[in-house]
Coordinates of C-alpha atoms in Angstrom, one line a residue:
Chain A
X1 CA 108.3 129.2 82.7
X2 CA 110.6 126.8 80.3
X3 CA 111.0 123.5 79.4
X4 CA 112.3 120.7 81.0
X5 CA 111.0 117.7 79.0
X6 CA 110.1 117.6 75.0
X7 CA 108.1 115.1 73.3
X8 CA 107.9 115.5 69.9
X9 CA 106.4 112.7 67.9
X10 CA 107.6 110.3 70.2
X11 CA 106.7 106.3 69.3
X12 CA 107.7 103.0 70.9
X13 CA 106.8 99.3 68.8
X14 CA 107.5 96.7 70.9
X15 CA 106.4 94.9 68.1
X16 CA 106.4 95.9 64.0
X17 CA 103.1 98.1 63.9
X18 CA 102.2 97.7 67.3
X19 CA 102.8 100.9 68.7
X20 CA 102.8 101.1 73.2
X21 CA 103.3 104.5 73.0
X22 CA 102.0 106.7 69.1
X23 CA 103.1 109.8 68.0
X24 CA 102.9 111.6 71.4
X25 CA 103.9 115.4 71.7
X26 CA 103.9 116.8 75.2
X27 CA 106.2 119.1 76.9
X28 CA 106.6 119.2 80.6
X29 CA 108.0 122.9 82.7
X30 CA 110.0 123.7 85.4
X31 CA 108.8 124.0 88.7
X32 CA 105.3 121.8 88.5
X33 CA 103.9 118.8 89.8
X34 CA 103.2 116.3 87.2
X35 CA 100.3 113.3 87.2
X36 CA 100.6 111.2 84.4
X37 CA 97.4 108.9 84.6
X38 CA 96.1 106.1 82.4
X39 CA 94.8 102.7 82.2
X40 CA 97.0 99.6 82.7
X41 CA 99.1 99.2 79.6
X42 CA 98.4 102.8 78.5
X43 CA 102.4 103.9 78.5
X44 CA 103.0 105.1 81.1
X45 CA 105.9 103.4 82.2
X46 CA 107.0 102.8 78.1
X47 CA 107.3 107.1 78.4
X48 CA 109.2 106.6 81.0
X49 CA 111.1 104.5 80.3
X50 CA 112.2 105.6 76.8
X51 CA 113.0 108.9 79.4
X52 CA 115.3 107.5 81.2
X53 CA 117.0 106.2 78.2
X54 CA 115.7 102.6 78.9
X55 CA 114.4 101.7 75.7
X56 CA 114.9 103.7 72.3
X57 CA 112.7 105.3 70.7
X58 CA 111.3 103.6 67.2
X59 CA 110.1 107.4 66.2
X60 CA 110.7 110.8 67.1
X61 CA 112.7 111.8 70.6
X62 CA 112.6 113.1 73.7
X63 CA 114.7 115.7 74.9
X64 CA 115.4 116.5 78.8
X65 CA 117.3 119.7 79.0
X66 CA 117.2 119.7 75.8
X67 CA 119.4 116.5 76.0
X68 CA 118.3 113.3 74.3
X69 CA 118.4 110.7 77.1
X70 CA 122.6 110.0 78.4
X71 CA 125.1 110.7 80.6
X72 CA 123.9 114.2 80.5
X73 CA 119.9 113.9 82.0
X74 CA 121.1 110.6 83.9
X75 CA 123.1 113.4 86.2
X76 CA 119.8 115.7 86.3
X77 CA 117.0 112.6 86.9
X78 CA 116.7 110.8 89.5
X79 CA 114.4 107.9 88.8
X80 CA 112.6 105.7 91.0
X81 CA 111.9 102.4 88.4
X82 CA 108.5 100.9 89.0
X83 CA 110.5 97.3 89.7
X84 CA 113.8 97.6 92.3
X85 CA 117.4 96.6 90.7
X86 CA 118.7 96.9 94.5
X87 CA 120.9 94.3 95.6
X88 CA 118.5 92.6 98.9
X89 CA 121.6 91.8 100.1
X90 CA 123.1 94.9 100.8
X91 CA 121.9 96.9 104.1
X92 CA 120.3 100.0 103.9
X93 CA 123.6 101.7 104.7
X94 CA 125.7 100.3 102.2
X95 CA 123.2 102.0 99.4
X96 CA 123.4 105.1 100.9
X97 CA 127.1 104.7 101.0
X98 CA 126.5 103.4 96.8
X99 CA 124.2 106.5 96.0
X100 CA 126.0 109.5 97.7
X101 CA 129.5 107.7 95.6
X102 CA 127.9 107.3 92.5
X103 CA 125.5 110.7 92.5
X104 CA 127.1 114.1 92.7
X105 CA 124.4 116.0 93.8
X106 CA 122.8 113.1 96.8
X107 CA 122.2 114.7 100.1
X108 CA 123.5 111.8 103.0
X109 CA 121.9 114.1 105.4
X110 CA 117.9 113.7 103.8
X111 CA 118.4 110.7 103.0
X112 CA 119.0 109.4 106.7
X113 CA 116.4 112.6 108.0
X114 CA 113.7 110.5 106.5
X115 CA 115.0 107.2 107.1
X116 CA 115.0 108.3 110.8
X117 CA 111.4 109.8 110.7
X118 CA 110.2 106.7 109.4
X119 CA 112.1 104.7 111.9
X120 CA 114.0 102.0 109.3
X121 CA 117.2 99.8 110.3
X122 CA 119.8 101.1 108.6
X123 CA 121.7 98.0 109.5
X124 CA 118.6 96.1 108.0
X125 CA 119.4 93.6 104.6
X126 CA 116.6 94.8 101.8
X127 CA 115.7 91.5 101.7
X128 CA 115.1 91.2 105.3
X129 CA 112.6 94.4 105.1
X130 CA 109.1 94.3 103.6
X131 CA 107.3 95.3 100.8
X132 CA 106.5 98.4 101.8
X133 CA 109.8 99.3 104.1
X134 CA 111.5 98.5 100.4
X135 CA 109.7 100.8 98.8
X136 CA 110.1 103.7 100.9
X137 CA 113.5 102.8 101.3
X138 CA 114.1 103.8 97.2
X139 CA 111.8 107.1 97.1
X140 CA 114.2 107.4 99.8
X141 CA 117.5 107.7 98.2
X142 CA 115.4 108.7 94.3
X143 CA 113.9 112.1 96.4
X144 CA 117.9 112.5 98.2
X145 CA 119.1 113.9 95.2
X146 CA 119.0 117.1 94.2
X147 CA 117.5 117.3 90.7
X148 CA 115.5 118.7 87.7
X149 CA 113.6 116.3 87.4
X150 CA 112.2 113.3 89.3
X151 CA 110.8 110.7 87.6
X152 CA 108.6 108.4 90.1
X153 CA 106.8 105.2 88.8
X154 CA 103.7 103.7 91.2
X155 CA 105.5 105.5 94.4
X156 CA 102.8 105.1 97.1
X157 CA 101.4 101.5 96.2
X158 CA 102.6 99.4 98.4
X159 CA 102.9 102.1 101.2
X160 CA 100.7 102.4 104.1
X161 CA 98.6 105.1 104.4
X162 CA 100.3 107.2 107.0
X163 CA 103.5 106.6 105.5
X164 CA 102.3 108.0 102.3
X165 CA 101.4 111.0 104.0
X166 CA 105.0 111.3 105.3
X167 CA 106.3 111.0 101.8
X168 CA 103.9 113.4 99.9
X169 CA 104.9 115.5 102.6
X170 CA 108.9 114.6 101.7
X171 CA 108.2 115.6 99.0
X172 CA 106.8 118.8 98.8
X173 CA 109.3 119.4 101.3
X174 CA 112.2 118.8 98.9
X175 CA 110.0 119.7 96.6
X176 CA 112.7 122.5 93.8
X177 CA 111.1 125.6 92.0
X178 CA 113.4 124.9 89.1
X179 CA 112.5 121.6 89.1
X180 CA 109.7 118.9 88.3
X181 CA 108.0 115.6 89.0
X182 CA 106.8 113.7 87.1
X183 CA 104.4 111.2 89.1
X184 CA 102.8 107.4 87.9
X185 CA 100.0 106.2 89.7
X186 CA 96.6 104.7 89.9
X187 CA 95.8 106.4 93.3
X188 CA 94.7 109.3 91.9
X189 CA 92.8 110.9 95.1
X190 CA 95.9 110.3 97.5
X191 CA 98.0 112.5 95.5
X192 CA 95.8 115.4 93.8
X193 CA 96.0 117.7 96.0
X194 CA 99.9 117.9 95.6
X195 CA 99.8 118.0 91.7
X196 CA 100.0 120.9 89.2
X197 CA 98.9 119.6 85.8
X198 CA 97.8 115.6 85.1
X199 CA 98.6 114.0 82.1
X200 CA 96.0 111.7 81.0
X201 CA 97.2 109.2 77.9
X202 CA 95.6 106.1 76.7
X203 CA 96.3 102.8 74.2
X204 CA 99.8 105.2 73.7
X205 CA 98.1 108.6 72.6
X206 CA 97.6 112.1 74.6
X207 CA 94.0 112.4 75.6
X208 CA 94.7 115.1 78.1
X209 CA 97.0 117.3 79.5
X210 CA 95.6 120.0 81.7
X211 CA 95.5 121.6 84.9
X212 CA 94.5 120.1 88.1
X213 CA 92.0 123.7 88.7
X214 CA 90.5 123.5 85.6
X215 CA 89.8 120.1 85.4
X216 CA 88.3 121.3 88.9
X217 CA 86.9 124.2 87.8
X218 CA 85.7 123.1 84.2
X219 CA 83.6 120.3 85.3
X220 CA 83.0 120.3 89.6
X221 CA 84.3 117.0 89.9
X222 CA 88.0 115.3 91.3
X223 CA 90.3 114.3 89.6
X224 CA 89.6 111.2 90.4
X225 CA 86.7 111.4 89.7
X226 CA 87.2 113.4 86.2
X227 CA 89.5 109.9 85.4
X228 CA 86.4 107.6 86.0
X229 CA 84.4 109.5 83.5
X230 CA 86.6 109.5 80.6
X231 CA 88.3 106.4 81.1
X232 CA 84.9 104.4 81.9
X233 CA 85.0 100.6 80.9
Chain B
X1 CA 96.4 115.1 105.9
X2 CA 95.8 118.4 108.0
X3 CA 93.3 120.1 106.1
X4 CA 90.2 118.7 105.3
X5 CA 89.8 120.2 101.1
X6 CA 86.9 118.9 99.4
X7 CA 87.6 117.5 96.2
X8 CA 84.7 119.0 93.8
X9 CA 86.3 122.5 94.0
X10 CA 89.3 124.3 93.6
X11 CA 91.8 123.7 95.8
X12 CA 92.6 127.5 95.5
X13 CA 88.8 128.7 96.5
X14 CA 89.1 126.4 99.0
X15 CA 92.5 127.8 100.8
X16 CA 91.4 131.4 100.2
X17 CA 88.1 131.0 102.4
X18 CA 89.5 129.3 105.0
X19 CA 92.2 131.5 105.6
X20 CA 89.7 134.4 105.3
X21 CA 87.3 132.8 107.3
X22 CA 90.7 133.2 109.7
X23 CA 91.6 137.0 109.2
X24 CA 87.6 137.6 110.3
X25 CA 87.3 135.7 113.0
X26 CA 90.7 136.5 114.3
X27 CA 92.8 133.9 114.3
X28 CA 95.2 135.9 112.8
X29 CA 94.4 139.3 113.8
X30 CA 95.7 142.2 111.9
X31 CA 99.5 143.3 111.0
X32 CA 99.9 139.5 111.8
X33 CA 103.1 137.8 109.7
X34 CA 101.8 135.0 107.5
X35 CA 103.4 131.9 107.1
X36 CA 105.2 131.5 104.4
X37 CA 104.3 130.1 101.0
X38 CA 105.5 126.3 101.6
X39 CA 105.4 126.0 105.3
X40 CA 101.6 126.7 104.8
X41 CA 101.5 124.9 101.9
X42 CA 103.4 121.4 103.6
X43 CA 100.7 121.8 106.7
X44 CA 98.2 121.6 104.2
X45 CA 99.3 118.9 101.9
X46 CA 98.9 121.2 98.9
X47 CA 101.7 122.4 95.9
X48 CA 103.5 125.5 97.3
X49 CA 102.2 126.6 93.7
X50 CA 98.5 126.3 94.6
X51 CA 99.2 128.1 97.8
X52 CA 100.5 130.7 96.0
X53 CA 97.4 131.2 94.2
X54 CA 95.8 131.6 97.2
X55 CA 97.7 134.3 98.1
X56 CA 97.7 136.0 95.3
X57 CA 93.8 136.4 95.6
X58 CA 94.2 137.4 98.9
X59 CA 96.4 140.6 98.0
X60 CA 93.4 141.5 94.8
X61 CA 91.7 140.8 97.6
X62 CA 93.4 143.7 100.2
X63 CA 93.3 141.3 103.3
X64 CA 96.5 140.6 103.5
X65 CA 100.0 142.4 101.7
X66 CA 103.4 142.0 101.1
X67 CA 106.3 143.7 102.4
X68 CA 109.5 143.1 101.7
X69 CA 111.3 143.2 104.7
X70 CA 109.3 141.1 106.4
X71 CA 106.8 138.9 104.0
X72 CA 103.3 139.0 104.3
X73 CA 100.9 140.0 106.9
X74 CA 97.2 140.6 107.3
X75 CA 95.8 144.1 106.4
X76 CA 95.7 146.5 109.3
X77 CA 93.2 148.0 107.3
X78 CA 90.2 147.1 109.6
X79 CA 87.4 148.7 107.5
X80 CA 88.3 146.3 104.6
X81 CA 87.8 143.3 107.4
X82 CA 84.7 144.3 108.1
X83 CA 83.5 144.9 105.6
X84 CA 84.8 141.1 104.5
X85 CA 83.0 140.0 107.1
X86 CA 79.5 141.7 106.3
X87 CA 80.0 140.1 102.5
X88 CA 80.8 136.8 104.1
X89 CA 77.6 136.9 106.3
X90 CA 75.1 137.7 103.8
X91 CA 76.1 135.6 101.9
X92 CA 75.7 132.7 104.7
X93 CA 72.2 134.4 104.8
X94 CA 70.9 133.6 101.6
X95 CA 72.4 130.2 101.2
X96 CA 70.2 130.4 104.6
X97 CA 67.1 131.7 103.1
X98 CA 67.4 129.8 100.4
X99 CA 67.1 127.4 102.4
X100 CA 64.0 127.9 104.6
X101 CA 62.3 129.0 101.1
X102 CA 62.9 125.2 99.7
X103 CA 61.4 124.1 102.8
X104 CA 58.7 126.1 101.4
X105 CA 59.1 129.1 103.7
X106 CA 58.7 133.2 102.7
X107 CA 60.6 136.0 104.6
X108 CA 58.5 137.0 106.5
X109 CA 57.5 133.8 107.2
X110 CA 61.5 132.7 107.8
X111 CA 61.3 135.9 110.5
X112 CA 59.1 135.2 112.7
X113 CA 60.1 131.7 112.5
X114 CA 63.7 133.5 114.2
X115 CA 61.8 135.6 116.4
X116 CA 60.3 132.7 117.7
X117 CA 63.6 130.9 118.1
X118 CA 64.7 133.7 119.5
X119 CA 62.9 134.2 122.8
X120 CA 63.4 129.9 123.3
X121 CA 66.6 130.4 123.6

């Protein structure tokens, strides 16, 4: 297995000497589904934003496919941010066209297949859709690319359980053995069956990087139960 | 999702047990072709790498065989299936005896109780 993502001494301070992420060293392998788990304010979104070039590291670096975040990595990273950036006036169809235009690896047929199964009206304007449906549309767009790395920041929080199952199946179905998927979420029990690896971070530090099966073998409990124990308040 | 999996034990172990059960109970018959890793992973709602690992384990136990042209099939070695079946039965009995023991029944008492129940049914 080759390395897809590499963080070397990665540090981000929004305020001098108050690191949100501090001296983080970790690697992510190709072909894995990885959960990025940590309590509120642990630095998950900061890490993700650095991986996407939305924030510059104060120190250290993050490399994806050997490149620092930039045009090279944006071509091969499909990112679902925590907040939407899509224009509320546009229709679902407009936005699919926009993505197809923008990304070489966008698969329009895949997008419409999902839009259809989730019974979303392609002619609807985004502002008329519910919170959950808007989230579904964004996730569909992100998962319709054939990327090397999918980064999903809190992808299923606002979505109902039935659609959540559909989305997890979609993630598994579109999973490409060469690519990897990084999911940040608090809803661990919903996703732990599809994860290979988990990364636990707290206060900007790496607490553990291990596999789901190892946590279960060594502790006899689910990742969700283990998380509650490690991060007990 | 479709498969009921407990969350305190490794997932691949539970998948191995489930498929093993389906083989010894005849849901999958000797020589039957198994679905692909991806199909079964989708059905179970688990990571394909986990399903792959479970298949590896079943191959190691010689319950399934990979054939280059047609994918994975259930072994046609009946003796092998019989062996796993007996082993499974033994484990069930051991668990049962353990529980009876906790209730205060020794093996002889348990056998006598079994006789009584047998006559009732």
